[in-house]
Tab-separated table of C-alpha atoms in Angstrom:
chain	number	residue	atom	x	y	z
A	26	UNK	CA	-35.392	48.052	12.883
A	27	UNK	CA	-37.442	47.097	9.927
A	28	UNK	CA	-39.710	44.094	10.288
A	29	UNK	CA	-37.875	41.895	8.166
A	30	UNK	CA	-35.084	42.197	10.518
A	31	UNK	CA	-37.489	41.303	13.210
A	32	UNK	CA	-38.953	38.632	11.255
A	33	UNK	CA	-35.248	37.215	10.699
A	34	UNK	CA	-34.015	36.993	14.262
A	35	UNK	CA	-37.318	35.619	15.054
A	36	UNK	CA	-36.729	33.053	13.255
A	37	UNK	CA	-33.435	32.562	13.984
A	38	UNK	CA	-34.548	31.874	17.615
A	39	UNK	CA	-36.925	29.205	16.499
A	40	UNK	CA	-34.411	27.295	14.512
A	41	UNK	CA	-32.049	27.507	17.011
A	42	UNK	CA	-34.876	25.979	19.440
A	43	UNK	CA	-35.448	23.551	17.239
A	44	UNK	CA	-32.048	21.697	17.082
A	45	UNK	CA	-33.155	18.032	18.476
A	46	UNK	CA	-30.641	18.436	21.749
A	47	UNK	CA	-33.672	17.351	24.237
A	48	UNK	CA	-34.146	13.346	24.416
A	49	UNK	CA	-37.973	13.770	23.750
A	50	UNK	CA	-37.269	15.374	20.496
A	51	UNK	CA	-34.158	13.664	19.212
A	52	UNK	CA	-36.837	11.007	17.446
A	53	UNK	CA	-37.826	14.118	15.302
A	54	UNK	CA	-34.825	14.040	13.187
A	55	UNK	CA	-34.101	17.281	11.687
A	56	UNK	CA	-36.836	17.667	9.972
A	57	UNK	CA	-37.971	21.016	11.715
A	58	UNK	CA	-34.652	22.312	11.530
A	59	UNK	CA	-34.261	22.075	7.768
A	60	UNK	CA	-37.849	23.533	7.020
A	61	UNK	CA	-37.981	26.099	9.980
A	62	UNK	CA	-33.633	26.960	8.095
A	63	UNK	CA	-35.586	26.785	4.698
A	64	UNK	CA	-37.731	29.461	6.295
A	65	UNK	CA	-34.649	32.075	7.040
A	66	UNK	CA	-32.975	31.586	3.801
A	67	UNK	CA	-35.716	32.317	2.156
A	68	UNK	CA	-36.094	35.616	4.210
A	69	UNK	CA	-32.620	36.294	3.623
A	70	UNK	CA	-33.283	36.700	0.060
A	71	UNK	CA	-36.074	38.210	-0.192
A	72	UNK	CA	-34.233	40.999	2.629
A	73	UNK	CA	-31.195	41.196	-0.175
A	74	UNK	CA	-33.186	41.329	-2.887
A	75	UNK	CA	-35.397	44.920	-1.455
A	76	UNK	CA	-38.721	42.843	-1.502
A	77	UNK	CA	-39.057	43.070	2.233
């Protein structure tokens, strides 16, 4: 496994754990979602694209 594949399920893990299911954390909004998904598409490219 290459580390950009580690890097990717990584953070694949924290946006799923990051989904505002808990009642504490519903006031959050998905705010954390959307950066932490900004986050894996952005590693997505950069995997397709060779850079990583």
């Amino acid at each position: 496994m290459s580390v950009g594949t580690i890097l990717l399920i990584v953070l694949i893990l924290i946006l799923i754990g990051a989904i505002p299911v808990w009642p504490y954390n519903r006031s959050w909004g998905y705010g954390p979602t959307g950066g932490i998904g900004l986050l894996v598409i952005i590693l997505i490219v950069l995997l397709l694209m060779g850079l990583i």
